[in-house]
Short mmCIF file of C-alpha atoms in Angstrom, two decimals:
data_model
loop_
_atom_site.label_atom_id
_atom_site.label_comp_id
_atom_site.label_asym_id
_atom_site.label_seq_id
_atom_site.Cartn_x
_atom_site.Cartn_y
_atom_site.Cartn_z
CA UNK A 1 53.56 156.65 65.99
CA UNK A 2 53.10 156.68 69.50
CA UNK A 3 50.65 153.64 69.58
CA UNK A 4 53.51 151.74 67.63
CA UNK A 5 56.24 152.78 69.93
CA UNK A 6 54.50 151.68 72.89
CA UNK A 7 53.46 148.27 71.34
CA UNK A 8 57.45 147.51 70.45
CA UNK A 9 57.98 148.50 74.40
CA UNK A 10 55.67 146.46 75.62
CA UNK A 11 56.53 143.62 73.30
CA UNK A 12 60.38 143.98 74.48
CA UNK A 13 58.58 143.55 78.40
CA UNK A 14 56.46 140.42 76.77
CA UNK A 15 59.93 138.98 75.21
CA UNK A 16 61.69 139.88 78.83
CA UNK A 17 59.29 137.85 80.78
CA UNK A 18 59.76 135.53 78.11
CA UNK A 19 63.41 134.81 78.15
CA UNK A 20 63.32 134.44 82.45
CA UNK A 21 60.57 131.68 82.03
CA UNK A 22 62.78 129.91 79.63
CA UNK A 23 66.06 130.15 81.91
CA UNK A 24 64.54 129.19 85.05
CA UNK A 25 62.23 125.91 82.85
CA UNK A 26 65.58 124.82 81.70
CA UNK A 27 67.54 124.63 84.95
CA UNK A 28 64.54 123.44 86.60
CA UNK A 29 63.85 120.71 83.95
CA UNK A 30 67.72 119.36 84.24
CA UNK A 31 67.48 119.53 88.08
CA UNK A 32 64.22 117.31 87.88
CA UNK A 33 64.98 114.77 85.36
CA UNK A 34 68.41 114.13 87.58
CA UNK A 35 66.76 114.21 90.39
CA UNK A 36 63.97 111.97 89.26
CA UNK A 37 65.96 109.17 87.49
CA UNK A 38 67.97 108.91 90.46
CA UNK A 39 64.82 108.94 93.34
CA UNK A 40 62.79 106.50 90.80
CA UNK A 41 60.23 109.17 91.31
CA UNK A 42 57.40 109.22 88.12
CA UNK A 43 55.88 112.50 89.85
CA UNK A 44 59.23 114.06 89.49
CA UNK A 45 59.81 112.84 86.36
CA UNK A 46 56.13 114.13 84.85
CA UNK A 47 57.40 117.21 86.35
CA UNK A 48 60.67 117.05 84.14
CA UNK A 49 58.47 116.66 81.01
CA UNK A 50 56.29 119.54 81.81
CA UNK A 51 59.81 121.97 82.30
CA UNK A 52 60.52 120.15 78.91
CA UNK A 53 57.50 120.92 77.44
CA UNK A 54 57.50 124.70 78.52
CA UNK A 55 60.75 125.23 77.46
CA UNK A 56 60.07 124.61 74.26
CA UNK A 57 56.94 126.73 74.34
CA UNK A 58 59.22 129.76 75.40
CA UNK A 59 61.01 129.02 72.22
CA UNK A 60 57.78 129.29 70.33
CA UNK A 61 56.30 132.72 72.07
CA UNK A 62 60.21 134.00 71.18
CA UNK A 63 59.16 133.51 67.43
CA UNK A 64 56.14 134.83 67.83
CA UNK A 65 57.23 138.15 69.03
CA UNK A 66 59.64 138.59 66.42
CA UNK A 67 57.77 137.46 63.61
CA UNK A 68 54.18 139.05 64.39
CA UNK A 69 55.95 142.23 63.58
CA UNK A 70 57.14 142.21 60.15
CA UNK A 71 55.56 144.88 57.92
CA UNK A 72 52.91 143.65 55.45
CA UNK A 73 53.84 142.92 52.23
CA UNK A 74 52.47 141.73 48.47
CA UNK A 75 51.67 137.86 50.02
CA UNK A 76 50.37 138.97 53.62
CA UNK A 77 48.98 142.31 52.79
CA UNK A 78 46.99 142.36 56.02
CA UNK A 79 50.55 141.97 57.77
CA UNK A 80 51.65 138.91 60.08
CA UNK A 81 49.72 139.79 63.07
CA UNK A 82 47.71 136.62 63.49
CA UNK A 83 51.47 134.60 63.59
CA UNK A 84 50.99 135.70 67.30
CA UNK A 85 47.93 133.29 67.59
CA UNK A 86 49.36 130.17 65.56
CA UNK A 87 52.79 129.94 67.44
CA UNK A 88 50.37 130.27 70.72
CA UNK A 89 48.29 127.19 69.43
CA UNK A 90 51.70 125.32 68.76
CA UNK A 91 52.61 125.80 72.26
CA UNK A 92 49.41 124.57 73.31
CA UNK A 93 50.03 121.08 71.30
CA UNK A 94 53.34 121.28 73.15
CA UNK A 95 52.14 121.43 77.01
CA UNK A 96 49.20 118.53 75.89
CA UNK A 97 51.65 115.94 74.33
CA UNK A 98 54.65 116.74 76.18
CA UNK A 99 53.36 117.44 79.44
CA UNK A 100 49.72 115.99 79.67
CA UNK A 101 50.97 112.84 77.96
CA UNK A 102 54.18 112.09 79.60
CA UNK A 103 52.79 112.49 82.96
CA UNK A 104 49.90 110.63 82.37
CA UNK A 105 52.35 107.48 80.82
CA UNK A 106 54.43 107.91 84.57
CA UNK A 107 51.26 107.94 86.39
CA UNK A 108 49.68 104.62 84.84
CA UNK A 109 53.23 102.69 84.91
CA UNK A 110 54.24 103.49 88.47
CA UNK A 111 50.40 102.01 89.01
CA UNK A 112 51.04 99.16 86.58
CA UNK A 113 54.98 98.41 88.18
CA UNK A 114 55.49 100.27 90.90
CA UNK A 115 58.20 102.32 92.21
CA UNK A 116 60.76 101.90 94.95
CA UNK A 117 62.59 104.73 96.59
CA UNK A 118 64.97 104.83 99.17
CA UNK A 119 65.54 107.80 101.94
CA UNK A 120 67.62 109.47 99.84
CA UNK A 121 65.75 109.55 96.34
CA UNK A 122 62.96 110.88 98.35
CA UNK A 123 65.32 113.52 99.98
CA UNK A 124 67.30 114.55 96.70
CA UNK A 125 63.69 114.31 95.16
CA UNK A 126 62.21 117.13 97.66
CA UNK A 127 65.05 119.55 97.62
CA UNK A 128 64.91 119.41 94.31
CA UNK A 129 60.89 120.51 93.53
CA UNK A 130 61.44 122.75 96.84
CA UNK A 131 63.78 124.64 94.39
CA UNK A 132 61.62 124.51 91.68
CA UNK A 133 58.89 126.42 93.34
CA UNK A 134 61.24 129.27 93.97
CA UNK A 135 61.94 129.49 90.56
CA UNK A 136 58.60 129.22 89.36
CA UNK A 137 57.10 131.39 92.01
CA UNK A 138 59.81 134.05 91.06
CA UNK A 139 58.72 133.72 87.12
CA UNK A 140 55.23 133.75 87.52
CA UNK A 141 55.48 136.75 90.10
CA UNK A 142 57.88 138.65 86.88
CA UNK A 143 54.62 137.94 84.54
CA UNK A 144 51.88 139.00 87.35
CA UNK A 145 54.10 141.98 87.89
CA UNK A 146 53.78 142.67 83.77
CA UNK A 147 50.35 141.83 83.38
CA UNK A 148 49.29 144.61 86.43
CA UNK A 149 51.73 147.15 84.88
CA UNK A 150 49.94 146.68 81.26
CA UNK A 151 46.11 147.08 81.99
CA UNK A 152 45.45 144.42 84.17
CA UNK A 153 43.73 140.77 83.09
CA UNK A 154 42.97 143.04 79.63
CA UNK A 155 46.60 142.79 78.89
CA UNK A 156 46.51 138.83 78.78
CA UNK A 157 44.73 138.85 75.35
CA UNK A 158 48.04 138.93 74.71
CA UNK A 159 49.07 134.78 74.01
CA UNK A 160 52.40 135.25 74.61
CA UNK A 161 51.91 136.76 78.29
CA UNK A 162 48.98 134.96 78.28
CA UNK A 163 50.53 131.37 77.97
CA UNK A 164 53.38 132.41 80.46
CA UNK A 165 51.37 132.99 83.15
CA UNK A 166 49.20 129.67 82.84
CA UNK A 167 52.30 127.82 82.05
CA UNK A 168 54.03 129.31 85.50
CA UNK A 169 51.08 128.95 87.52
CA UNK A 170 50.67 125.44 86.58
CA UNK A 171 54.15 124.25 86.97
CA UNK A 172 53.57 125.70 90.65
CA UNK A 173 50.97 123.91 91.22
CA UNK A 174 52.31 121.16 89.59
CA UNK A 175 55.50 121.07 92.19
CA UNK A 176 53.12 121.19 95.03
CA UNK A 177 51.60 118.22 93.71
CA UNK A 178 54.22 116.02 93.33
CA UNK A 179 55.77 117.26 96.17
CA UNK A 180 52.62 116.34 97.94
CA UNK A 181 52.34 112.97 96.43
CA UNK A 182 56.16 112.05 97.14
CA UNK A 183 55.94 112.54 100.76
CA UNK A 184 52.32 110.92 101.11
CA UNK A 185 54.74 107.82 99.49
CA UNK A 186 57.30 108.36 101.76
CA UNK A 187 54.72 107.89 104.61
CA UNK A 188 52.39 105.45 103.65
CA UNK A 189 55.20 103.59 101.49
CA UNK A 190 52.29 103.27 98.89
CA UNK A 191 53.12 104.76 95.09
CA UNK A 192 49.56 105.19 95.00
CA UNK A 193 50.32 108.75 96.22
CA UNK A 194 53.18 109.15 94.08
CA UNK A 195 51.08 107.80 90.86
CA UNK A 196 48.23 109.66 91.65
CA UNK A 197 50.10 112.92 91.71
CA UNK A 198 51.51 112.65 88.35
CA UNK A 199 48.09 111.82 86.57
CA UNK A 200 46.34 115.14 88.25
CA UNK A 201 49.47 116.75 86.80
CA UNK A 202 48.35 115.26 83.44
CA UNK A 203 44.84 116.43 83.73
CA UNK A 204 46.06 119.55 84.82
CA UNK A 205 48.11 120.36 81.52
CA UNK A 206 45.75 118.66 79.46
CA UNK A 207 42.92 121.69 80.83
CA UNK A 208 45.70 123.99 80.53
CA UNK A 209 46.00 123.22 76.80
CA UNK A 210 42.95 122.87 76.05
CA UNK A 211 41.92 126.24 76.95
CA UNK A 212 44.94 128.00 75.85
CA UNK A 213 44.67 126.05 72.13
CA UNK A 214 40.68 126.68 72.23
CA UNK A 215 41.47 130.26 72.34
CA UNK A 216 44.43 130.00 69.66
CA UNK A 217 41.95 128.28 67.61
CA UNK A 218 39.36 131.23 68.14
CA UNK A 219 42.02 134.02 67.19
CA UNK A 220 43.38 132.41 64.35
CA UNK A 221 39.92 131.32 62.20
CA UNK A 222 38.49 134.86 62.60
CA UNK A 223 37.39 136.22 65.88
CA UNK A 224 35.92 139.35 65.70
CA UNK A 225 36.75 142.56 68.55
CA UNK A 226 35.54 143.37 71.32
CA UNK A 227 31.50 143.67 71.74
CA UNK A 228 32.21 146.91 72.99
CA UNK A 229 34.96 147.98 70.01
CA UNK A 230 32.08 147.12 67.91
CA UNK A 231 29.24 148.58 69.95
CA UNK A 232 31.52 152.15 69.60
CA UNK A 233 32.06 151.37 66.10
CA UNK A 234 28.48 151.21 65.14
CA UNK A 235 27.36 154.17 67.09
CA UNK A 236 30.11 156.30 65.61
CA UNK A 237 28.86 155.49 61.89
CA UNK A 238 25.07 155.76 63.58
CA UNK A 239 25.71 159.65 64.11
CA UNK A 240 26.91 160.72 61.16
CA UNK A 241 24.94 163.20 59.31
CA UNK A 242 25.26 161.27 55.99
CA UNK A 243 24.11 157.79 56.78
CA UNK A 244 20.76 157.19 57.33
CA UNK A 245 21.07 153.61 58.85
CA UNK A 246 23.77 151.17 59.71
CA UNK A 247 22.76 147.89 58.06
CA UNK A 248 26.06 145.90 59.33
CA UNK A 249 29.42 146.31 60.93
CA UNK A 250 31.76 143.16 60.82
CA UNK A 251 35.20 143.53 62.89
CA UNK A 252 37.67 140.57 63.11
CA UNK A 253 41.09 140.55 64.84
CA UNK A 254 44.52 140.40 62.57
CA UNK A 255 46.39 140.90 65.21
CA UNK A 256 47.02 141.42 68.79
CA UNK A 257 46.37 145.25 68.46
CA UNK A 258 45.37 145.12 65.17
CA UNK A 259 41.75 145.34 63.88
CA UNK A 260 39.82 144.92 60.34
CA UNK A 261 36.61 146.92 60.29
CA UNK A 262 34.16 146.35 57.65
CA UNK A 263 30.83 148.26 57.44
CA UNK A 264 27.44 148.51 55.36
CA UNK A 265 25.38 151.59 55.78
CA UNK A 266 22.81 153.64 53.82
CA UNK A 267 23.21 157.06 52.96
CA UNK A 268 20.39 159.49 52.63
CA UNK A 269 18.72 160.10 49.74
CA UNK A 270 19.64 162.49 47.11
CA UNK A 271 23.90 162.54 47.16
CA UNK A 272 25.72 162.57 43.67
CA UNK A 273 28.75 160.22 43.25
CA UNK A 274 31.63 162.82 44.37
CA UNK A 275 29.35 163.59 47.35
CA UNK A 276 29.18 160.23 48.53
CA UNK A 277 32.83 159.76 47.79
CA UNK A 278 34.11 162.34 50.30
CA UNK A 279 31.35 160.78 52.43
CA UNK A 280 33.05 157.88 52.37
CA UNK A 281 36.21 159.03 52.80
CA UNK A 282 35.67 161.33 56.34
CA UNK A 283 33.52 158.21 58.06
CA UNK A 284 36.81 155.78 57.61
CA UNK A 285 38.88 158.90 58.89
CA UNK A 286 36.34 159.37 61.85
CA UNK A 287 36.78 156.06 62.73
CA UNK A 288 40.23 155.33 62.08
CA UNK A 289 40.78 158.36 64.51
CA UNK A 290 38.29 156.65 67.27
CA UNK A 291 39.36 153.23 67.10
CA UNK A 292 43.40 153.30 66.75
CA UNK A 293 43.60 149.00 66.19
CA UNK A 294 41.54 149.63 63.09
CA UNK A 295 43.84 148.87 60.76
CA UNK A 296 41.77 148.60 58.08
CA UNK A 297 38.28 149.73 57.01
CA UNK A 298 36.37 149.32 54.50
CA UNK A 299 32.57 150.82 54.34
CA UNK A 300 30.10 149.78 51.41
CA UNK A 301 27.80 152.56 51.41
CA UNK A 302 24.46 152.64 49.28
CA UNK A 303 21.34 154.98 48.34
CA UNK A 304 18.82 152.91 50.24
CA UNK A 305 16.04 154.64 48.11
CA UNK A 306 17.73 153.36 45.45
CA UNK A 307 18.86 149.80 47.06
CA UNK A 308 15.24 149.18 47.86
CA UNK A 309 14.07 150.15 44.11
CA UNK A 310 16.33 147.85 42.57
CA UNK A 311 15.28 144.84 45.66
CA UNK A 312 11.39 145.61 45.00
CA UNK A 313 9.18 142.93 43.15
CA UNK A 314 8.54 145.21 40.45
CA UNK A 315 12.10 145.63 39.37
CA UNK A 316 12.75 141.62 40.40
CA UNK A 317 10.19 141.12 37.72
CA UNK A 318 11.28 143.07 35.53
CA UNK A 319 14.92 141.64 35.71
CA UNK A 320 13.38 137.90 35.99
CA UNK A 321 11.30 138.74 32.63
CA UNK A 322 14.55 140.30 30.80
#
């Protein structure tokens, strides 16, 4: 009860540090888009796309913290856990096409056109990303300030803290570069700069995506725990009386504290049915009570005197010849 109580709190932290990332990416993507349609600016305007594209992607990590939640039912019996992971993916596709794209497109056409900007655009232009980086600075400080309060870097297997952090600490370094490449344009009165800027911004949220949808990806088509959830796993089954070897233990996550343990072992010889029943009953208590994110376990256990009998050649023969 207490695990579950402290998973809602920090969830309701996770959906905090959610909701101040979306506030400050809206105002900040309104300010920019002004600011660059009226400075003629295509860094400031890749800049708008990525505060587009991460506003959105607060939207998604808002539906995944509701929705992981729900209580399993007859259709999901293994709950809705892994939801986390596929809205995380979705934001993913959101910072590469909105973001990577977009600022790619602005980078090539100010190279391919050009771009003139007068004193003021590049003024209005400056301001503007100079207030950006408060904002973003203050949000990603809010999610740095979270993720030390919750563990440390272990608390960013969360995706939903997880993405808010890389999305903040890209969209301040994406502010110093454009920031950088309007006033190397303002100097050299070459877009060059200005171009140049917006197409490392591209590359930068194209990484970004990648590794935060290559993760997604990992989650969501089975990754198993922790080496060292499993390593504790199988040396928990390893000392029990009953079981005379551990032939396998499978893990895989179904959620973000959530964890489905599967195990083969062999039992020594000589245990009648009811026997190896109880057996089987105290070894998924003893590890349920070890390993509080196994949510489920399931352990095939077998007579290996018996196993190998019915595996020799003899008995294959036999079998074959029947």
């Amino acid at each position: 009860m207490s695990g579950t109580s402290s998973n809602t709190h920090a969830d309701q932290r996770t959906r905090l540090t959610v909701l101040v990332a979306l506030a400050a990416n809206l105002v900040i993507a309104a300010a920019k888009a002004v600011g660059g349609l009226l400075a003629g600016s295509p860094a400031l305007l890749s800049e708008a796309a990525h505060s587009v594209a991460d506003s959105l992607n607060e939207v998604f990590l808002l539906a995944a913290l509701r929705r992981s939640r729900r209580p399993a039912d007859r259709r999901h019996p293994f709950g809705y856990g892994k939801e986390r992971f596929f809205w995380s993916l979705l934001a993913a596709v959101g910072i590469f096409v909105m973001g990577g794209c977009f600022s790619f497109f602005q980078g090539v056409e100010a190279l391919r056109a050009g771009a003139e900007e007068k004193l003021s655009g590049y003024v209005a232009g400056l301001i503007v990303l100079g207030v950006a980086f408060l904002a973003e600075g203050a949000s990603l400080l809010r999610a740095l300030h979270q993720v030390r309060g919750q563990g440390g870097t272990a608390r960013l297997r969360d995706p939903a803290l997880r993405t808010v952090v890389a999305e903040d600490g890209t969209a301040v370094l994406g502010v110093t570069l454009a920031a950088a490449g309007m006033v190397l344009h303002m100097v050299t009165g070459d877009v060059v700069w200005e171009a140049s800027a917006s197409l490392a911004i591209g590359a930068l949220l194209v990484y970004v995506a990648y590794r935060l949808g290559r993760e997604a990806r990992d989650q969501l088509i089975g990754e198993a725990a922790d080496p060292e959830t499993s390593d504790r796993i199988r040396e928990l089954l390893a000392t029990q009386p009953e079981i005379d070897s551990v032939e396998a233990v499978f893990t895989m996550k179904m959620g973000l504290d959530t964890v489905l343990v599967a195990g083969r072992v062999d039992l020594v010889p000589g245990m009648d049915s009811e026997r190896v029943e109880e057996v089987a009953v105290r070894i998924k208590r003893a590890v349920a009570h070890a390993i509080p994110e196994a949510g489920e376990i399931f352990i095939d256990v077998t007579d290996r005197l018996a196993r190998e009998a019915r595996e020799s050649p003899a008995a294959t023969g036999e079998r074959g010849g029947a």
